[in-house]
Amino acid sequence: MVLWREIQHADELNDMIRNGSDGPFKLVLKHSYRCALSSMIKSRIEREADPRVHYYLIDVINGRSVSNQLASLTDVTHESPQAFLFEGDRLIEVKSHMAISPAEITRRLDLISQI
């Protein structure tokens, strides 16, 4: 099973944010293949993936312009690794570095689902 859908172009990012047909919850991970911490977070997400979430990846080295566009669209200062959780087209949470927790994402979705 392929977990990640890589976002390489601005139009792919815009479509992903606007398009709710691929599920209500989307997580975008800004990831650097050069960073050990980023690789650790990515692996942790892969081991504990929540089936309610569609997972997207932005390579911050090769996709700098897309990474910057996400920062601009969300008004969130760039960090890496950084995880953006969307419900439909609405940003509901951003976490960076060691604050990115797959278990916490699942808990957050459980709370939202109860509402």
mmCIF file of C-alpha atoms in Angstrom, residues 3-4 6-7 15 18 21 39 43 66 73 95 113:
data_model
loop_
_atom_site.group_PDB
_atom_site.id
_atom_site.type_symbol
_atom_site.label_atom_id
_atom_site.label_comp_id
_atom_site.label_asym_id
_atom_site.label_seq_id
_atom_site.Cartn_x
_atom_site.Cartn_y
_atom_site.Cartn_z
ATOM 1 C CA LEU A 3 0.528 5.873 1.869
ATOM 2 C CA TRP A 4 1.911 9.134 0.479
ATOM 3 C CA GLU A 6 3.532 13.590 -3.311
ATOM 4 C CA ILE A 7 2.579 17.171 -4.115
ATOM 5 C CA ASP A 15 -6.609 20.928 -5.877
ATOM 6 C CA ARG A 18 -10.156 22.472 -2.399
ATOM 7 C CA SER A 21 -13.853 14.072 -2.669
ATOM 8 C CA SER A 39 12.600 10.780 8.417
ATOM 9 C CA SER A 43 8.261 6.590 9.580
ATOM 10 C CA VAL A 66 5.141 24.357 -3.164
ATOM 11 C CA LEU A 73 -1.947 29.925 1.881
ATOM 12 C CA LYS A 95 2.331 20.664 14.372
ATOM 13 C CA SER A 113 -16.135 12.513 14.817
#
